[in-house]
Amino acid sequence: MTGAAPAEPLLAVERLSVDFTTRQGVVRAVRDVSLSLRAGECLAVVGESGSGKSVTARALLGLAGRTADVRAEILSFEGRDLRRLSPGQWRKLRGRRAGYVLQDALTSLDPLRRVGDEVAEPLEVHGLASRDTLDEQVIELLAEAGVPDADVRYLQYPHELSGGLRQRALIASAIAARPSLLVADEPTTALDVTVQAQVLDLLKGMKDAGTAVLLISHDLAVVARLADHIAILYGGMVVERGPAAALLAAPAHPYAVDLLAAVPSLDGPVTEPPALRSAPPAETGCPYAPRCSLADDRCAAELPTPVPYGPDRMVRCWRPVTDETGRRPRPAPPAQPAPARGRAVVTVRGVTKRFRSPDASWRTAVDDVSFDLMAGEALGLVGESGSGKSTTARIVLAEFEPDAGSVLLDGQAWSGLRERDRRARRSRVQLIDQDPLSSFDPRFTVERVIAEALPGRSRGDAARRGGRDRVVELLGEVGLDAGLLGRRPGQLSGGQRQRVAIARALAPNPEVIVCDEPVSALDVTVQAQILALLARLRREVGVSLLFISHDLGVVRQVCDRVAVMKDGAVVEIGEIDTVFRSPRAAYTRALLAAVPRIDAGPAAGKLASAMDLKGPT
Amino acid sequence: MTVPQTAATATPYDDGVRAAAARSRTSRRRVPRPVPLLAAAFFVLVFVAAAFPGLFASLFAGLFNQGPNVVDPAAALRGPSQGHPFGTDQLGRDVFARVVYGARPSLLVGLGSTLLAGAAGSVWGLLAALGGRVAGEAAMRVADVFLAFPSILMALLVVAVLGPGTGHAVVAITISLAPGFARIVRVQALVVRGSPYVRAATNLGLPPWRILCRHIVPNVLAPLLILATLNVGTAIIAGASLSFLGLGPQPPDPEWGSMLAQARDYLDASWTLAVFPGAAITLTVMSVSVIGRELQARYEGRESR
Amino acid sequence: MPPLARWLSRRLALTLLVLWGAATLAFVGMRLVPGDPARVIAGGVQAHATPEVLDAIRERYGLREPIVVQYAVFLGRLARADLGESYQLNQSVGGVVLEQLGATAALAAGAALLGFALALTLALLTAGRPRARALSRAVEFCAISTPNFWIGILLLTVFSFHLRWFPVLGDDGVAALVLPWVALALPIAGVLSQVTREGLERALDQPFALTARSRGATENRIRLRHALRHAALPVLTLSGWALGELLAGVVVVETVFARQGVGQVVVAAVNGRDFPVVTGVVVLAALCFSLINTGLDLLYRVVDPRMRQAAL
């Protein structure tokens, strides 16, 4: 598509900026963003949370909010100057000429209205359907978006539909009026990989049918599947822009390089995740300068101007990365000390757990699951939502008893005990979960949170008993400094919180840490840092990990072995490379095939070398 | 050129904007704002009046030896004047003195019944949430029964049994408020008990009593304290209503509600009778509510940070 | 619809339990009164009643039976919708209440309607409009913090005594109802308006509102078709409370405006220690309150499809 004749772009944006006037002053959410999109193409805007990608998308639809001050030199769509539209003209454009799909369809569809009414709304608003044909049209639209039994579904409410179906319904509503542009803001974020693949295919179908797609995402791998062009946003600015294949093969901006390197891959060698610095975007100079390993004084002082970089590409950097300056292959992680495979720390045998559904029937959440977790080993537990992996984790944590089967800890009974008899050994199995903030008592400071987990002390009186030293030491181990001791967890960033959670898990010197989706709520660069930290701690401390994730790439980054779960049962278990390279179970194959990956293709060789430039931590 | 934006949605939840707003919110909170400060000052004033009415009356109006029950028929139903800043009532008693002396029963009912109801409700609610299946269910059904009739009827029933009087009004309002507290405490206790931080503490192998003392009780009671503050106003109004109906402190003792009940018969003769006791109630209730809301805002601000 | 039927039967069982509890509470209350109940009936402890009179009273009200028997008789009567006989009015409690119910119902229903209408209008007009909201919040705050009876007295002073627009006393016609309605409605409207507006604003801030905007829906459409329904949920939750406030207000406001009504009957009964009347009204009120709350919860399930699967 990149070779297509340069037609008049459907959407042209030059020097877009969005400021929010808050009580505390002006927040510059989007700065000097230029984009263009042609019919039948997909432009992906990629960035982490706070990069301004969603604000950009909304500003294009006039939905940035009343407190937003939106300015642009050019803002044209279908040849019309959007800057001159009256509110009424905006309304005529929205839903009619441009459709918008938000992430998280559960809250993006009105939960109190029927799915059909939601899909019908654009038709009603723009007077595109008569009362008699409305139902038919809605059913047709739902079917077109891949909703099976559309004639039943359109009478249901959003909560009665699965996540994938809700997302399809939302897309059906966005394309109801046959718009020429579809803006999709993280359309697949909360979905399982197989469903994600289907939704991406649906979007691809629309693109091929001539609809322009503006795809907003934090996930380069998702974007790689669909995008013709990619714009990478950092700190409200486009730092690099270009054709997808070329940009992914050889990113030029250091941030793009880091971002790409942080995506855990399914193929290729397992490499040490990049140790990235974390800092908020700079206000003056290059926004990425505080985190960039190539930054010099000029970067900190002066905002780079966008410069052309190869055909159809742009990079906003004083020191774009070239093969000579930066792209070095990432080092492989230091060899794991071969775990002493002889001793099983946790033994799970024939564990089954059933729950009562709301409709009074029984649902088997975990079905005859058996595995061993060896000393010093990291075992991955992967599966889609509802596969029973979290329930399994909770049984290993002895949060509830299995209905059948048993769990042993160090060869001794662990399930089936009275809580009183188990309590003394509880600290040997610790948990790191997805949402660390809610796992901290909101009244506690960081120091108290960690001190409470210290073994054998009167917990909480850390300062008096010299426990503070140990807390500081633990903070150091997870890469945080002692200045955070007095903070409340709510004042920390997502990555810092997860580090505190890790420090707490380490505090009682456990033998096993259960990690339940520990990085799935984090930005990809932060995710890479946390994964690197976990890998390092495992080497140094020798703790065993039971690592639960829906993300196969993440599991591969950390684990020695993997168990694949589906509908409560383990369908395949084995060495991670064996399972990933030659999966035996059909489900594992389907799962692996569905994972979005940055296309190997002709640029694969180059990509492998387009790796990290690692800065000193 | 500025592009008009039509959406009324406050701000898109992009973390940058939110984070910036949150950062400065925390710094703004350090400085007390004028309205809560004013409310606190007024409440202190009412509190002093309730504690030392004689002292208060002499300090603020120079009313030495002018008790609330000193009758002077010759000076009945007068408007505000030098000696009587709020005028006099139908028996020539000084309205200012009566308003000042009326603070005590009002605060007694407002603070006393809230305190008692909060304490009883906490025990009751914690028992319902954590006391095991049978005790919990029983405690909650009893609360349902209490909650099934309007609180005023509950209070009237209690007064019917015990007879009128300030102390009995406190008991009546306590009984009518406690089940509500119990229900809230129960819900909050269930939330906290199921929270990930209690899960984390359990996973550390902490004994249950320690989790109860260190995590559950403080996190249940902290928001309850704020709720209780907000509730003081409701209790004051309920107490004043009872005495308005003649079921609170008995004459001649001054109370804002009963003063208004008497004023009801002299509305055409003197407006001051109707205005000042009512204003005392409303301003006191307002000041307590403002203080409660400020506490709530601070607490929630801390939570969200 | 089996889940609905199951839910309704559980709710009705709960209502019966509540009624039994309320009746028991009232009965226990009656027995807790210090002194001889016969003397209380005869006109108070101080009153001089001959032993013969007291005996007659004990005979008539069954006070000689063991307390358990009295309790059983009391419950048996209740089950037959017999609320007993007033100690003082020589009338059945049911008759007394029924006589006054019309006036009270007119007062309460009108005030409820006015309160809801005021709240809805105010909320729809001020939601999402900072300046109007600030003003409206201040007014609402005043209304919430002011007891009904003071509002009533102020209204009387201004509109009846000074302007002479409305009658000072009396039960005749709508003119006499206007001021009581306003006095009752204002505090309730204050709370409901705040809750409605918060509900509206929360809904308008939700992603689905953004989605609706992205479809080209007008602001009015979003408010009326989407947000209003969401705002109705907290309002419904609070309606039970508002009902309680309304009943409390009725008792007080009837006194302020010297109106006939159930409230006056109760106050007189409490003052005169006429326990059958107090008990009767308490049980009746608990019944109405429970039924109306069940109705409100039913409505909640209609508005929110997500609640329909819930058991209780």
Coordinates of C-alpha atoms in Angstrom, one line a residue, chain A residues 46-491:
Chain A
V46 CA 1.2 4.2 19.1
G47 CA 2.2 5.4 22.5
E48 CA 2.0 4.6 26.2
S49 CA -0.5 6.0 28.6
G50 CA -0.3 9.8 28.8
S51 CA 1.3 10.1 25.4
G52 CA -1.7 12.0 24.1
K53 CA -2.8 9.4 21.6
S54 CA -6.4 9.3 22.8
V55 CA -6.6 13.1 23.0
T56 CA -5.4 13.3 19.4
A57 CA -8.1 10.9 18.3
R58 CA -10.8 12.8 20.1
A59 CA -9.7 16.2 18.9
L60 CA -10.1 14.9 15.3
L61 CA -13.8 14.3 16.1
G62 CA -14.3 17.4 18.1
L63 CA -14.6 15.4 21.3
A64 CA -11.6 16.6 23.3
G65 CA -13.9 18.2 25.8
R66 CA -14.8 21.8 26.7
T67 CA -11.7 22.5 28.6
A68 CA -9.6 21.6 25.6
D69 CA -8.0 24.2 23.5
V70 CA -7.4 22.6 20.1
R71 CA -5.3 24.4 17.5
A72 CA -4.1 23.3 14.1
E73 CA -2.7 24.7 10.9
I74 CA -4.5 22.2 8.8
L75 CA -7.3 20.0 10.0
S76 CA -9.2 18.7 7.0
F77 CA -11.3 15.7 6.5
E78 CA -13.0 14.8 3.2
G79 CA -11.8 18.1 1.9
R80 CA -13.6 20.1 4.6
D81 CA -11.8 22.4 7.0
L82 CA -12.8 21.0 10.4
R83 CA -11.6 24.1 12.1
R84 CA -14.6 26.0 10.8
L85 CA -17.3 23.6 11.7
S86 CA -20.2 24.7 13.9
P87 CA -21.3 22.3 16.7
G88 CA -24.2 21.3 14.5
Q89 CA -21.9 20.5 11.6
W90 CA -19.6 18.5 13.9
R91 CA -22.6 16.4 15.0
K92 CA -23.5 15.8 11.3
L93 CA -20.0 14.6 10.7
R94 CA -19.7 12.4 13.8
G95 CA -21.2 9.0 13.4
R96 CA -22.1 9.8 9.8
R97 CA -18.7 10.4 8.1
A98 CA -16.4 9.3 10.9
G99 CA -17.1 6.4 13.3
Y100 CA -15.4 6.0 16.6
V101 CA -14.7 2.8 18.6
L102 CA -13.6 3.1 22.1
Q103 CA -11.8 0.5 24.2
D104 CA -13.6 -1.5 26.8
A105 CA -17.0 -2.1 25.2
L106 CA -18.6 -2.9 28.5
T107 CA -18.5 0.7 29.5
S108 CA -18.6 2.1 26.0
L109 CA -22.0 0.6 25.3
D110 CA -24.8 2.0 27.5
P111 CA -25.3 -0.8 30.0
L112 CA -29.0 0.2 30.4
R113 CA -29.9 0.0 26.8
R114 CA -30.4 -2.9 24.4
V115 CA -27.5 -3.6 22.1
G116 CA -29.8 -3.1 19.1
D117 CA -30.8 0.4 20.4
E118 CA -27.1 1.3 20.7
V119 CA -26.3 0.1 17.2
A120 CA -29.4 1.9 15.8
E121 CA -28.5 5.2 17.4
P122 CA -26.4 6.6 14.5
L123 CA -29.1 5.6 12.0
E124 CA -31.7 7.4 14.1
V125 CA -29.6 10.5 14.7
H126 CA -28.7 10.9 11.1
G127 CA -32.2 9.9 9.8
L128 CA -30.8 7.0 7.8
A129 CA -33.5 4.5 8.6
S130 CA -37.2 4.4 8.7
R131 CA -38.9 2.9 11.7
D132 CA -40.0 -0.2 9.7
T133 CA -36.6 -1.1 8.4
L134 CA -34.6 -0.1 11.4
D135 CA -34.6 -3.5 13.1
E136 CA -33.7 -5.3 9.9
Q137 CA -30.8 -2.9 9.3
V138 CA -29.5 -3.3 12.8
I139 CA -29.6 -7.1 12.6
E140 CA -27.8 -6.9 9.3
L141 CA -25.1 -4.6 10.7
L142 CA -24.5 -6.9 13.7
A143 CA -24.2 -9.9 11.4
E144 CA -21.8 -8.0 9.2
A145 CA -19.7 -7.3 12.3
G146 CA -19.5 -11.0 12.9
V147 CA -22.1 -11.3 15.7
P148 CA -23.7 -14.7 15.4
D149 CA -27.5 -15.0 16.0
A150 CA -27.8 -11.3 15.5
D151 CA -31.6 -11.4 15.6
V152 CA -31.4 -12.6 19.2
R153 CA -28.4 -10.6 20.3
Y154 CA -29.9 -7.2 19.3
L155 CA -32.5 -7.6 22.0
Q156 CA -30.0 -8.4 24.7
Y157 CA -28.1 -6.0 27.0
P158 CA -24.4 -5.5 26.8
H159 CA -23.7 -7.4 30.0
E160 CA -25.2 -10.5 28.5
L161 CA -22.7 -10.5 25.7
S162 CA -19.1 -11.7 25.8
G163 CA -16.3 -9.2 25.5
G164 CA -15.6 -10.0 21.9
L165 CA -19.3 -9.7 20.9
R166 CA -19.6 -6.4 22.7
Q167 CA -16.6 -5.1 20.8
R168 CA -18.2 -6.3 17.6
A169 CA -21.5 -4.6 18.5
L170 CA -19.6 -1.4 19.2
I171 CA -17.9 -1.6 15.8
A172 CA -21.3 -2.3 14.2
S173 CA -22.6 0.9 15.7
A174 CA -19.6 2.9 14.6
I175 CA -19.9 1.7 10.9
A176 CA -23.7 1.8 10.9
A177 CA -23.8 5.0 8.8
R178 CA -21.0 3.8 6.5
P179 CA -18.5 6.4 7.5
S180 CA -15.3 6.9 5.4
L181 CA -13.1 7.0 8.5
L182 CA -13.1 4.7 11.5
V183 CA -11.2 5.8 14.6
A184 CA -10.5 2.8 16.8
D185 CA -9.1 3.6 20.2
E186 CA -7.5 0.5 21.7
P187 CA -10.2 -1.7 20.2
T188 CA -8.7 -5.0 21.3
T189 CA -7.0 -4.2 24.6
A190 CA -9.2 -6.1 27.1
L191 CA -9.7 -9.1 24.8
D192 CA -8.2 -12.6 24.7
V193 CA -5.7 -13.2 22.0
T194 CA -7.9 -15.3 19.8
V195 CA -10.8 -12.8 20.0
Q196 CA -8.3 -10.0 19.5
A197 CA -7.2 -11.7 16.3
Q198 CA -10.8 -11.9 15.1
V199 CA -11.5 -8.3 15.8
L200 CA -8.4 -7.2 14.0
D201 CA -9.4 -9.3 11.1
L202 CA -12.8 -7.5 11.1
L203 CA -11.1 -4.2 11.0
K204 CA -8.8 -5.4 8.2
G205 CA -11.9 -6.4 6.3
M206 CA -13.2 -2.8 6.6
K207 CA -9.9 -1.4 5.5
D208 CA -9.9 -3.6 2.5
A209 CA -13.4 -2.4 1.7
G210 CA -12.1 1.1 1.5
T211 CA -12.7 2.5 5.0
A212 CA -9.8 4.5 6.4
V213 CA -8.8 3.3 9.8
L214 CA -7.1 5.4 12.4
L215 CA -5.9 2.8 15.0
I216 CA -4.9 4.0 18.4
S217 CA -2.9 1.5 20.5
H218 CA -0.2 1.0 23.0
D219 CA 0.8 -2.3 21.5
L220 CA 3.2 -2.3 18.5
A221 CA 2.5 -6.0 17.9
V222 CA -1.2 -5.4 17.5
V223 CA -0.6 -2.5 15.2
A224 CA 1.9 -4.4 13.0
R225 CA -0.9 -6.6 11.9
L226 CA -3.0 -3.9 10.4
A227 CA -1.2 -0.6 9.9
D228 CA 0.2 0.8 6.7
H229 CA 1.7 3.7 8.5
I230 CA 2.7 4.2 12.1
A231 CA 3.1 7.3 14.1
I232 CA 4.8 6.9 17.5
L233 CA 3.8 9.4 20.1
Y234 CA 5.8 10.4 23.2
G235 CA 4.9 13.2 25.5
G236 CA 2.3 14.5 23.2
M237 CA 4.5 14.6 20.1
V238 CA 5.0 12.4 17.1
V239 CA 8.6 11.3 17.6
E240 CA 8.7 9.1 14.6
R241 CA 6.4 8.4 11.6
G242 CA 6.7 6.3 8.6
P243 CA 5.5 3.2 6.6
A244 CA 4.9 0.4 9.0
A245 CA 7.3 -2.1 7.5
A246 CA 10.2 0.2 7.3
L247 CA 9.7 1.7 10.8
L248 CA 9.3 -1.6 12.5
A249 CA 12.3 -3.0 10.7
A250 CA 14.6 -0.1 11.5
P251 CA 13.2 2.4 14.0
A252 CA 15.2 5.6 14.1
H253 CA 14.0 7.4 17.2
P254 CA 15.6 6.0 20.4
Y255 CA 12.1 5.7 22.0
A256 CA 10.9 3.7 19.0
V257 CA 13.9 1.5 19.3
D258 CA 13.2 1.0 23.1
L259 CA 9.5 0.4 22.5
L260 CA 10.1 -2.2 20.0
A261 CA 12.8 -3.9 22.1
A262 CA 10.4 -4.0 25.0
V263 CA 7.8 -6.1 23.1
P264 CA 8.5 -9.7 24.3
S265 CA 8.8 -11.8 21.2
L266 CA 7.6 -15.4 20.6
D267 CA 10.3 -16.2 18.1
G268 CA 14.0 -15.5 18.1
P269 CA 16.3 -15.7 20.9
V270 CA 15.3 -14.8 24.4
T271 CA 17.2 -11.7 25.2
E272 CA 17.7 -9.7 28.4
P273 CA 14.8 -7.3 28.6
P274 CA 16.1 -3.7 28.2
A275 CA 16.8 -1.9 31.4
L276 CA 15.1 1.3 30.6
R277 CA 15.1 4.4 32.8
S278 CA 11.8 5.7 33.9
A279 CA 11.1 9.4 34.0
P280 CA 8.1 11.5 33.0
P281 CA 8.3 13.3 29.6
A282 CA 10.4 16.5 29.8
E283 CA 8.7 19.8 29.4
T284 CA 11.5 21.5 27.6
G285 CA 13.8 20.0 25.1
C286 CA 13.2 16.6 23.7
P287 CA 10.5 14.9 25.8
Y288 CA 12.4 11.6 25.7
A289 CA 15.7 13.1 26.8
P290 CA 15.4 12.1 30.4
R291 CA 15.1 8.4 29.4
C292 CA 17.3 8.4 26.4
S293 CA 20.7 6.8 26.6
L294 CA 21.9 8.8 23.6
A295 CA 20.8 12.2 25.0
D296 CA 23.2 15.0 25.3
D297 CA 23.0 18.6 26.4
R298 CA 21.4 19.7 23.2
C299 CA 18.6 17.2 23.6
A300 CA 17.8 18.4 27.1
A301 CA 17.8 22.1 26.1
E302 CA 16.3 22.2 22.6
L303 CA 13.3 20.6 21.1
P304 CA 14.3 18.7 18.0
T305 CA 12.6 19.6 14.8
P306 CA 11.1 16.9 12.6
V307 CA 13.5 15.8 9.9
P308 CA 12.9 13.5 7.0
Y309 CA 14.4 10.1 7.4
G310 CA 14.3 7.9 4.4
P311 CA 11.4 7.7 2.0
D312 CA 8.1 8.9 3.5
R313 CA 9.5 8.9 7.0
M314 CA 10.0 11.5 9.6
V315 CA 11.9 11.5 12.9
R316 CA 12.0 14.1 15.6
C317 CA 15.4 13.6 17.1
W318 CA 18.8 15.3 17.2
R319 CA 20.6 11.9 17.2
P320 CA 18.5 9.4 15.3
V321 CA 19.7 5.8 15.8
T322 CA 21.7 4.3 13.0
D323 CA 23.3 0.9 12.9
E324 CA 26.6 2.5 13.9
T325 CA 25.3 4.5 16.8
G326 CA 23.0 2.2 18.5
R327 CA 21.5 -0.9 17.2
R328 CA 23.3 -3.6 18.9
P329 CA 21.8 -7.0 19.4
R330 CA 20.6 -7.4 22.9
P331 CA 22.6 -9.7 25.1
A332 CA 21.2 -13.0 26.0
P333 CA 20.4 -13.2 29.7
P334 CA 23.1 -14.8 31.8
A335 CA 22.6 -18.6 31.8
Q336 CA 20.2 -19.7 34.4
P337 CA 21.9 -21.8 37.0
A338 CA 20.3 -25.1 36.0
P339 CA 17.6 -25.5 38.7
A340 CA 18.0 -28.5 40.8
R341 CA 15.2 -30.3 39.1
G342 CA 15.1 -33.0 41.7
R343 CA 13.0 -31.3 44.4
A344 CA 9.4 -30.2 43.9
V345 CA 8.5 -27.2 46.0
V346 CA 4.8 -27.3 45.1
T347 CA 3.1 -30.5 44.0
V348 CA -0.4 -30.2 42.5
R349 CA -2.2 -33.5 42.1
G350 CA -5.6 -33.9 40.4
V351 CA -6.9 -30.6 41.7
T352 CA -10.6 -29.9 40.8
K353 CA -12.6 -26.9 41.8
R354 CA -16.2 -26.1 41.0
F355 CA -18.2 -23.0 41.6
R356 CA -21.9 -22.2 41.7
S357 CA -23.1 -20.0 38.8
P358 CA -25.7 -17.3 39.3
D359 CA -28.2 -19.6 37.6
A360 CA -27.6 -22.2 40.3
S361 CA -25.7 -24.6 38.0
W362 CA -22.2 -25.8 38.7
R363 CA -19.3 -24.7 36.7
T364 CA -16.0 -26.5 36.8
A365 CA -13.3 -23.8 37.1
V366 CA -10.3 -26.2 37.5
D367 CA -10.5 -29.7 36.2
D368 CA -8.1 -32.4 37.4
V369 CA -5.0 -30.2 37.2
S370 CA -1.6 -31.7 38.1
F371 CA 1.9 -30.2 37.9
D372 CA 5.1 -29.8 39.9
L373 CA 6.9 -26.6 40.6
M374 CA 10.5 -27.4 41.1
A375 CA 12.9 -25.5 43.3
G376 CA 14.3 -22.4 41.6
E377 CA 12.1 -23.0 38.5
A378 CA 9.7 -20.5 36.8
L379 CA 6.6 -22.3 35.6
G380 CA 4.3 -20.4 33.3
L381 CA 0.5 -20.9 33.4
V382 CA -1.1 -19.5 30.3
G383 CA -4.6 -19.5 29.0
E384 CA -7.4 -17.2 28.1
S385 CA -9.9 -15.6 30.5
G386 CA -12.0 -18.3 32.2
S387 CA -9.3 -21.0 31.7
G388 CA -9.0 -21.5 35.4
K389 CA -5.4 -20.2 35.7
S390 CA -6.2 -17.7 38.5
T391 CA -8.3 -20.2 40.4
T392 CA -5.4 -22.6 40.2
A393 CA -3.1 -19.9 41.6
R394 CA -5.5 -19.3 44.5
I395 CA -5.6 -22.9 45.3
V396 CA -1.8 -23.0 45.3
L397 CA -2.0 -20.0 47.7
A398 CA -4.4 -22.0 49.8
E399 CA -7.0 -19.3 49.6
F400 CA -9.5 -21.9 49.1
E401 CA -9.6 -25.7 49.2
P402 CA -9.9 -27.8 46.1
D403 CA -13.0 -30.0 45.8
A404 CA -10.8 -32.9 44.9
G405 CA -7.0 -33.6 44.7
S406 CA -4.3 -32.1 46.8
V407 CA -1.5 -29.6 47.0
L408 CA 1.7 -30.3 48.7
L409 CA 4.3 -27.7 49.8
D410 CA 7.8 -29.1 50.2
G411 CA 6.3 -32.6 50.2
Q412 CA 4.1 -31.8 53.2
A413 CA 0.3 -31.4 53.1
W414 CA -0.7 -27.9 52.1
S415 CA -4.3 -28.2 51.1
G416 CA -6.8 -29.9 53.4
L417 CA -5.2 -28.4 56.6
R418 CA -6.9 -26.3 59.2
E419 CA -6.0 -22.6 58.7
R420 CA -4.4 -22.5 62.1
D421 CA -2.0 -25.3 61.1
R422 CA -1.2 -23.7 57.8
R423 CA -0.6 -20.2 59.1
A424 CA 3.0 -20.6 60.2
R425 CA 4.0 -21.7 56.7
R426 CA 1.9 -19.2 54.8
S427 CA 4.8 -16.7 54.3
R428 CA 6.6 -19.3 52.2
V429 CA 4.2 -18.8 49.3
Q430 CA 3.7 -15.1 48.3
L431 CA 1.7 -13.4 45.7
I432 CA 2.2 -10.5 43.3
D433 CA -1.0 -9.7 41.5
Q434 CA -2.1 -7.5 38.6
D435 CA -3.3 -4.6 40.7
P436 CA -0.8 -3.9 43.4
L437 CA -2.4 -0.7 44.6
S438 CA -5.5 -2.5 45.9
S439 CA -3.3 -5.0 47.6
F440 CA -1.8 -2.3 49.9
D441 CA -3.7 -1.1 52.9
P442 CA -4.6 2.5 51.8
R443 CA -3.6 3.8 55.3
F444 CA -0.1 2.3 55.1
T445 CA 3.1 3.9 53.9
V446 CA 5.5 2.0 51.7
E447 CA 7.6 1.3 54.7
R448 CA 4.7 -0.2 56.7
V449 CA 3.6 -2.2 53.8
I450 CA 6.9 -3.9 53.4
A451 CA 7.7 -4.0 57.1
E452 CA 4.6 -5.9 57.8
A453 CA 5.8 -8.7 55.6
L454 CA 9.2 -9.1 57.3
P455 CA 9.6 -12.4 59.1
G456 CA 9.8 -12.8 62.8
R457 CA 9.6 -9.2 63.8
S458 CA 6.9 -7.3 65.5
R459 CA 5.7 -6.2 62.1
G460 CA 5.0 -2.5 61.7
D461 CA 7.5 -1.4 64.3
A462 CA 10.2 -1.6 61.8
A463 CA 11.8 1.7 62.7
R464 CA 12.3 0.8 66.3
R465 CA 13.7 -2.7 65.8
G466 CA 16.1 -1.9 63.1
G467 CA 13.8 -3.4 60.5
R468 CA 14.0 -0.2 58.5
D469 CA 17.4 -1.3 57.2
R470 CA 16.0 -4.4 55.8
V471 CA 13.1 -2.5 54.2
V472 CA 15.6 -0.1 52.6
E473 CA 17.6 -3.1 51.4
L474 CA 14.6 -4.7 49.9
L475 CA 13.7 -1.4 48.2
G476 CA 17.2 -1.3 46.8
E477 CA 16.8 -4.9 45.5
V478 CA 13.8 -3.9 43.4
G479 CA 15.4 -0.7 42.2
L480 CA 13.7 1.9 44.4
D481 CA 15.4 4.3 46.7
A482 CA 14.7 4.9 50.4
G483 CA 13.1 8.3 49.6
L484 CA 9.9 6.4 49.0
L485 CA 9.6 5.0 52.5
G486 CA 7.2 7.6 53.7
R487 CA 5.0 7.7 50.6
R488 CA 1.6 6.2 50.3
P489 CA 1.2 3.7 47.5
G490 CA -1.4 5.9 45.8
Q491 CA 1.3 8.5 45.2

